[in-house]
PDB file of C-alpha atoms in Angstrom:
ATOM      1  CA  UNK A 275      81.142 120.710 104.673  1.00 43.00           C
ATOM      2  CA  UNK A 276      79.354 117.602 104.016  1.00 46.00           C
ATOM      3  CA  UNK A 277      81.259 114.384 102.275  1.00 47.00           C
ATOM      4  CA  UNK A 278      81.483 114.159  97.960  1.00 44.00           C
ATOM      5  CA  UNK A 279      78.544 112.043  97.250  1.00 44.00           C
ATOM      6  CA  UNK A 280      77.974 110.159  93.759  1.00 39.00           C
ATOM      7  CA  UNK A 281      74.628 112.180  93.345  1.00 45.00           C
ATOM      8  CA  UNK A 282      76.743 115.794  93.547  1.00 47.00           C
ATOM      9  CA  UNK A 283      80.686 115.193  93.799  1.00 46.00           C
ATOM     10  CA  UNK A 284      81.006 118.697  94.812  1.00 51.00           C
ATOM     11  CA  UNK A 285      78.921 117.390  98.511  1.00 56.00           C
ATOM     12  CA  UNK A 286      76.147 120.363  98.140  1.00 65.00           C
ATOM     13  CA  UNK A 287      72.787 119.683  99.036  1.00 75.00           C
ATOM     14  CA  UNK A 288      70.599 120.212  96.076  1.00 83.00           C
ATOM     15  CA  UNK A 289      68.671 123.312  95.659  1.00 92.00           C
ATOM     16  CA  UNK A 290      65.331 121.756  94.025  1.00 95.00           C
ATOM     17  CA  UNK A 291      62.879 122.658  97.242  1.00 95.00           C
ATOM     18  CA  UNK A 292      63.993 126.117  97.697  1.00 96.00           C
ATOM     19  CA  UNK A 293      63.270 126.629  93.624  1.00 96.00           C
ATOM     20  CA  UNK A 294      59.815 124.865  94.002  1.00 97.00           C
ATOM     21  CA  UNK A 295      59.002 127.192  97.084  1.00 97.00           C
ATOM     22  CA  UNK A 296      59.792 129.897  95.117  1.00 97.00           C
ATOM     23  CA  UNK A 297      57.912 128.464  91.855  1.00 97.00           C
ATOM     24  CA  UNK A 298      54.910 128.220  93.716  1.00 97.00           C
ATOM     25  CA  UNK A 299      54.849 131.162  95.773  1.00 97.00           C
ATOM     26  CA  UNK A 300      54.910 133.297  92.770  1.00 97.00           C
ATOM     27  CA  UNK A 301      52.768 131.785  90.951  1.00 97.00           C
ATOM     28  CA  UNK A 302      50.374 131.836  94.180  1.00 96.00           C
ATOM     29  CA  UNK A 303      50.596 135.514  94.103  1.00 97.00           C
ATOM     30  CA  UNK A 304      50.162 135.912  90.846  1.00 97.00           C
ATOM     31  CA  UNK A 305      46.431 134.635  91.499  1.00 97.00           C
ATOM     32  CA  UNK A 306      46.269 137.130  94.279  1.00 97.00           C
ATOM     33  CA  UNK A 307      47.329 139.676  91.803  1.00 98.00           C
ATOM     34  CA  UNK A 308      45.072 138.593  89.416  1.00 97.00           C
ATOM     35  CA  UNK A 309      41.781 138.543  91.750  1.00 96.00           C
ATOM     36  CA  UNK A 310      43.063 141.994  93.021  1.00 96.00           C
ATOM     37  CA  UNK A 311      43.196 144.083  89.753  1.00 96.00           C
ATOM     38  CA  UNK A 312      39.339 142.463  88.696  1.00 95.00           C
ATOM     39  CA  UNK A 313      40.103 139.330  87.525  1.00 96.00           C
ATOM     40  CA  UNK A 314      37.158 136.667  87.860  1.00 93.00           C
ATOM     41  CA  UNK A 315      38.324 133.282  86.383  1.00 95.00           C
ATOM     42  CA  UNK A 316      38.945 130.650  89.580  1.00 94.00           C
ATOM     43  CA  UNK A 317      36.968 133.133  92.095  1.00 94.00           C
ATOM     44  CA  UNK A 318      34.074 130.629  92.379  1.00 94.00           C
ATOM     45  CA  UNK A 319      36.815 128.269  93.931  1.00 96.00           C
ATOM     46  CA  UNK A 320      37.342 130.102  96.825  1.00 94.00           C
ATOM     47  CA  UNK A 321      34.031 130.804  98.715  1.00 92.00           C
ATOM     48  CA  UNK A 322      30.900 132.513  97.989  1.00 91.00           C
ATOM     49  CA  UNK A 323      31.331 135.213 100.940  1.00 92.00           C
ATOM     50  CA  UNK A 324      34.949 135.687  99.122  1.00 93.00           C
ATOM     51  CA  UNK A 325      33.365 136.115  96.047  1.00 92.00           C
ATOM     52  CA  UNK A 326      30.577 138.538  96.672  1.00 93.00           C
ATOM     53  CA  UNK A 327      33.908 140.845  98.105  1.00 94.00           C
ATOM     54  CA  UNK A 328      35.694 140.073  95.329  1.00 93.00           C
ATOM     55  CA  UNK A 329      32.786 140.828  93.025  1.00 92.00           C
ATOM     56  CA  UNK A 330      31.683 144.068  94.955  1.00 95.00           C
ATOM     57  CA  UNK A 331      35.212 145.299  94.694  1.00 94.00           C
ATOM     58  CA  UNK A 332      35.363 145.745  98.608  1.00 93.00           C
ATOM     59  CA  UNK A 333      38.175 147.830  98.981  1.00 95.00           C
ATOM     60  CA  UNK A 334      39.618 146.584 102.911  1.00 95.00           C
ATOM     61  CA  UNK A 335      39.172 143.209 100.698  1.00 95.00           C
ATOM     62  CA  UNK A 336      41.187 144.094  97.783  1.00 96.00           C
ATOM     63  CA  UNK A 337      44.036 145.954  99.693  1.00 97.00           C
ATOM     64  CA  UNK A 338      44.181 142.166 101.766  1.00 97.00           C
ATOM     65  CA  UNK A 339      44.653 140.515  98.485  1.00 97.00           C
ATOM     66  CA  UNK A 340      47.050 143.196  96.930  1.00 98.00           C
ATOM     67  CA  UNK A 341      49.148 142.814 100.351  1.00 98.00           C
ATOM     68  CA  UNK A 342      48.641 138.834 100.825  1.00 97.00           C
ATOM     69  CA  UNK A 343      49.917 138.703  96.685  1.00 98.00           C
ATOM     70  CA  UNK A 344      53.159 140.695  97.739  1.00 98.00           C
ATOM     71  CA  UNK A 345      53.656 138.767 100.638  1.00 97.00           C
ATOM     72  CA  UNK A 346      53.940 135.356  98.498  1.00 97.00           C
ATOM     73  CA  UNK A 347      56.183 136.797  96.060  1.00 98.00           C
ATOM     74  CA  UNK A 348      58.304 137.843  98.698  1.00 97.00           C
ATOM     75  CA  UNK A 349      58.354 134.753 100.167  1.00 97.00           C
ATOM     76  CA  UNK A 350      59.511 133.539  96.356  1.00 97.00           C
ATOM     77  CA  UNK A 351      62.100 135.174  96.443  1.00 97.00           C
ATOM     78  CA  UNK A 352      62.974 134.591 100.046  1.00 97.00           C
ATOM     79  CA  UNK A 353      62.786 130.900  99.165  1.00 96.00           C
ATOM     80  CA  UNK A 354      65.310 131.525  96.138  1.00 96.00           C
ATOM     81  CA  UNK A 355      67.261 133.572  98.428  1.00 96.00           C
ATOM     82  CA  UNK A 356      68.311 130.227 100.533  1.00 95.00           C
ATOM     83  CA  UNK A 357      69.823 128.612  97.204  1.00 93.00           C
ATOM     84  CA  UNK A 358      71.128 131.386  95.328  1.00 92.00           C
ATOM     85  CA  UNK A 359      74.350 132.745  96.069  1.00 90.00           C
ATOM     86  CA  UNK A 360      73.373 136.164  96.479  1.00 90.00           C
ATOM     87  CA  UNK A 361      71.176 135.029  99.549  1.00 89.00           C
ATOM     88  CA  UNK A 362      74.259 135.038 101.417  1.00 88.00           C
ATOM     89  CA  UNK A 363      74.333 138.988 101.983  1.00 92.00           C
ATOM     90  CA  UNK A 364      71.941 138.142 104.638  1.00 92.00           C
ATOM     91  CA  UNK A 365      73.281 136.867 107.881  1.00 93.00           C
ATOM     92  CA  UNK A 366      73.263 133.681 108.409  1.00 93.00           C
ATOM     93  CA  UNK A 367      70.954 134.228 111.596  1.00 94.00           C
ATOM     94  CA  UNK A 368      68.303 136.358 109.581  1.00 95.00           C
ATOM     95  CA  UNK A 369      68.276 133.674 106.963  1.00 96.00           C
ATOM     96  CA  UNK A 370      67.775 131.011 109.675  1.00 96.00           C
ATOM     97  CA  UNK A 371      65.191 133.016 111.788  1.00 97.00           C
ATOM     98  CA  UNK A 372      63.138 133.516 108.356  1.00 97.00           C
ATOM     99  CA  UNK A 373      63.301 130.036 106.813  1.00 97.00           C
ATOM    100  CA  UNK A 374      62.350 128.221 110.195  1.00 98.00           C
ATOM    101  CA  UNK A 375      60.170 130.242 111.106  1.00 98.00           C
ATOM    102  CA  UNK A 376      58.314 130.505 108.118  1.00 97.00           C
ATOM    103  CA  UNK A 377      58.260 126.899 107.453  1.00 98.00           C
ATOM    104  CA  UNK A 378      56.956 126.463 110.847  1.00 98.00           C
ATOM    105  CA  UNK A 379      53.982 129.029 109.985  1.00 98.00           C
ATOM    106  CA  UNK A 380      53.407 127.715 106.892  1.00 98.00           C
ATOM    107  CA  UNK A 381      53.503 124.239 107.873  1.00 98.00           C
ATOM    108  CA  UNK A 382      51.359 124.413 110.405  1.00 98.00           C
ATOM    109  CA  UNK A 383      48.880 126.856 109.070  1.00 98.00           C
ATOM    110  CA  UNK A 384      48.215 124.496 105.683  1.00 98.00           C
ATOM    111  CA  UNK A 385      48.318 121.329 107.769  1.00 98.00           C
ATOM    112  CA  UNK A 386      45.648 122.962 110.582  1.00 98.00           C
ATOM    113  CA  UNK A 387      43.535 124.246 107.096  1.00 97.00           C
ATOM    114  CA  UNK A 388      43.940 120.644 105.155  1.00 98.00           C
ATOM    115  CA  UNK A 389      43.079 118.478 108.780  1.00 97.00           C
ATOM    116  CA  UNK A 390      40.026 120.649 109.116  1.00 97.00           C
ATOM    117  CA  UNK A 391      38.427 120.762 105.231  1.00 97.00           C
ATOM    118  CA  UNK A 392      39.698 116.850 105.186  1.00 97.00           C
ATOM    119  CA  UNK A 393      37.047 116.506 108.270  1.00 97.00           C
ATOM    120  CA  UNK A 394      34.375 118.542 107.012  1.00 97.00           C
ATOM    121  CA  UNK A 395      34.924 116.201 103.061  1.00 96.00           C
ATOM    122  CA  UNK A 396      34.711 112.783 104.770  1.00 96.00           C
ATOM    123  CA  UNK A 397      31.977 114.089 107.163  1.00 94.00           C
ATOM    124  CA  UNK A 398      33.664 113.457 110.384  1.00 96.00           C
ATOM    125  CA  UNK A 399      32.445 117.419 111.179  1.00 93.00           C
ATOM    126  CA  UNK A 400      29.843 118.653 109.828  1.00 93.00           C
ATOM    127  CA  UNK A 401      29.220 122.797 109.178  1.00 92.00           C
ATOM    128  CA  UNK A 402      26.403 124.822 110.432  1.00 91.00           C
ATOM    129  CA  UNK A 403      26.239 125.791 107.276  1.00 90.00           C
ATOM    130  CA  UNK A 404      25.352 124.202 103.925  1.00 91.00           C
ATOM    131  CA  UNK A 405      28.827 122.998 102.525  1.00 93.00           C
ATOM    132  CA  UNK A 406      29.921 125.008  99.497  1.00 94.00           C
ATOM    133  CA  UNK A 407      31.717 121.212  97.329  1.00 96.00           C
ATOM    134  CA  UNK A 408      33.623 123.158  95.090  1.00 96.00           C
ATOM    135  CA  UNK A 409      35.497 125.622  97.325  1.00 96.00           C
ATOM    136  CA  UNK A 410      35.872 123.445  99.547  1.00 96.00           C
ATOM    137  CA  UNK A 411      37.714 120.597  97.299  1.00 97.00           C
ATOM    138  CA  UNK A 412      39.354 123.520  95.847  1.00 97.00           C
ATOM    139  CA  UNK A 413      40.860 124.669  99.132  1.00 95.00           C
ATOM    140  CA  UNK A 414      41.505 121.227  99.928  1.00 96.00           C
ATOM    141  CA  UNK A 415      43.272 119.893  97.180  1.00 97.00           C
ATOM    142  CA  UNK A 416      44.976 123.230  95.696  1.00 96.00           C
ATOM    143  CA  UNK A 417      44.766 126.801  97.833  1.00 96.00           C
ATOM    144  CA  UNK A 418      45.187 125.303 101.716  1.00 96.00           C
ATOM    145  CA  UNK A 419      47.172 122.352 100.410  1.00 97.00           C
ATOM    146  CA  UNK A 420      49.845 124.997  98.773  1.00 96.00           C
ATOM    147  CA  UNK A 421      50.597 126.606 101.989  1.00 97.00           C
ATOM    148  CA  UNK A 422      51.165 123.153 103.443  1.00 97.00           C
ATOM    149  CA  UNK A 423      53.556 122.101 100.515  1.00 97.00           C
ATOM    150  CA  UNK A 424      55.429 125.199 101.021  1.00 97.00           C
ATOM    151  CA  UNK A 425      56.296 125.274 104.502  1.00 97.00           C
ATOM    152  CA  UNK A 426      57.441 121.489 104.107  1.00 97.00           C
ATOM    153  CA  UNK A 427      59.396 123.127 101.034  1.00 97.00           C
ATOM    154  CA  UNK A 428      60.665 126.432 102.505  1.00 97.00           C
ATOM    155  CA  UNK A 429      61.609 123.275 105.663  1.00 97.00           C
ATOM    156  CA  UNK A 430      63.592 121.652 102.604  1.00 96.00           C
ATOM    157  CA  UNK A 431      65.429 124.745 101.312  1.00 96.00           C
ATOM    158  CA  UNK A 432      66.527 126.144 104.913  1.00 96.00           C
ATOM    159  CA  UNK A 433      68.216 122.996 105.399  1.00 94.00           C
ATOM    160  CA  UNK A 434      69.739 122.684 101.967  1.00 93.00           C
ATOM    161  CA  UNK A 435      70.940 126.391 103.446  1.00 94.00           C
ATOM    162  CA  UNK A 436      72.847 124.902 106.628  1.00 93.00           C
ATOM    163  CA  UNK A 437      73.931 122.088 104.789  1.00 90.00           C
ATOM    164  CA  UNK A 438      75.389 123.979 102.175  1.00 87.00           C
ATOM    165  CA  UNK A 439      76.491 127.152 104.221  1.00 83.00           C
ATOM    166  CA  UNK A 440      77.785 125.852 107.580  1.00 80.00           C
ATOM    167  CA  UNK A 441      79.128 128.311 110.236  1.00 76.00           C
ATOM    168  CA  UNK A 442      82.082 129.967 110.135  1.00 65.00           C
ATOM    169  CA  UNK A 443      84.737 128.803 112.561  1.00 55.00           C
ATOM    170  CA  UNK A 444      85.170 131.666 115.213  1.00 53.00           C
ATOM    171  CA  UNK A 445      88.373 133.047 115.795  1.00 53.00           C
ATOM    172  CA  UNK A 446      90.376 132.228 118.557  1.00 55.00           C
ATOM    173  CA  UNK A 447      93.592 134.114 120.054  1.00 53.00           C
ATOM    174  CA  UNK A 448      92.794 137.349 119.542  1.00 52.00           C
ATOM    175  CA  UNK A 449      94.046 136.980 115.565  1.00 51.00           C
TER     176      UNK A 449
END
């Protein structure tokens, strides 16, 4: 267990990144929700070609954005699960395969996303196609930048997991 500090004299990490994960995950799939059941406000930040499927009610579409939405609130509560108490149900290695591994696929999926649309914005690359401002600011700045944010979040809560819920000793002796 880690040392009293002045910050928490109890020596637990603090649980702030895995309840920001989980803030933002939900509230992430609440949009997909939202765009799922027919909602239109924010679709013109996310692509014209997504828009026309939103808009035409594609149905493989929709059933990606029903299942994408359930997916982030999952992760939510995945994230709350590393800070919560009741998270520890889970084995430890579960919990630790899960956390690092979706950090690691988060992490790297928003920073491959936010490296490319920053190239495209300062015109290092430019698109065989016309570029679409608005979506792609939008994805910049909010929808690609979120997944980035919440791997290095979800990165923050699994170790606020270890630090707070170290290994068990292992029995020795045959007791």
């Amino acid at each position: 267990m880690n040392a009293p500090t002045a910050r928490d004299p109890g020596g637990r990490q603090p649980a702030w990144a895995g309840y920001t994960a989980a803030v933002l995950a939900v509230v992430f799939g609440l949009f997909s929700f939202y765009w799922a059941a027919g909602g239109t406000f924010g679709l013109d930040t996310l692509g014209a070609a997504i828009q026309r499927m939103a808009e035409r009610r594609d149905s493989g579409f929709i059933a990606v954005v029903w299942i994408t939405g359930a997916l982030k609130v999952a992760g939510g509560l995945f994230s709350l699960s590393l800070v919560r108490p009741w998270g520890r149900v889970v084995p430890r290695p579960l919990m630790l395969l899960a956390g690092w591994g979706g950090a690691a696929l988060l992490t790297v999926y928003g920073a491959l996303q936010v490296g490319s649309l920053s190239l495209v914005a300062s015109g290092v690359l430019t698109p065989s196609d016309p570029v679409e401002w608005k979506p792609l600011l939008w994805r910049l700045f909010v929808w690609d930048m979120s997944f980035l944010v919440w791997g290095i979040l979800l990165f923050l809560a699994t170790r606020t997991y270890v630090m707070n819920h170290p290994r068990r000793p292992e029995r020795r002796g045959g007791n």
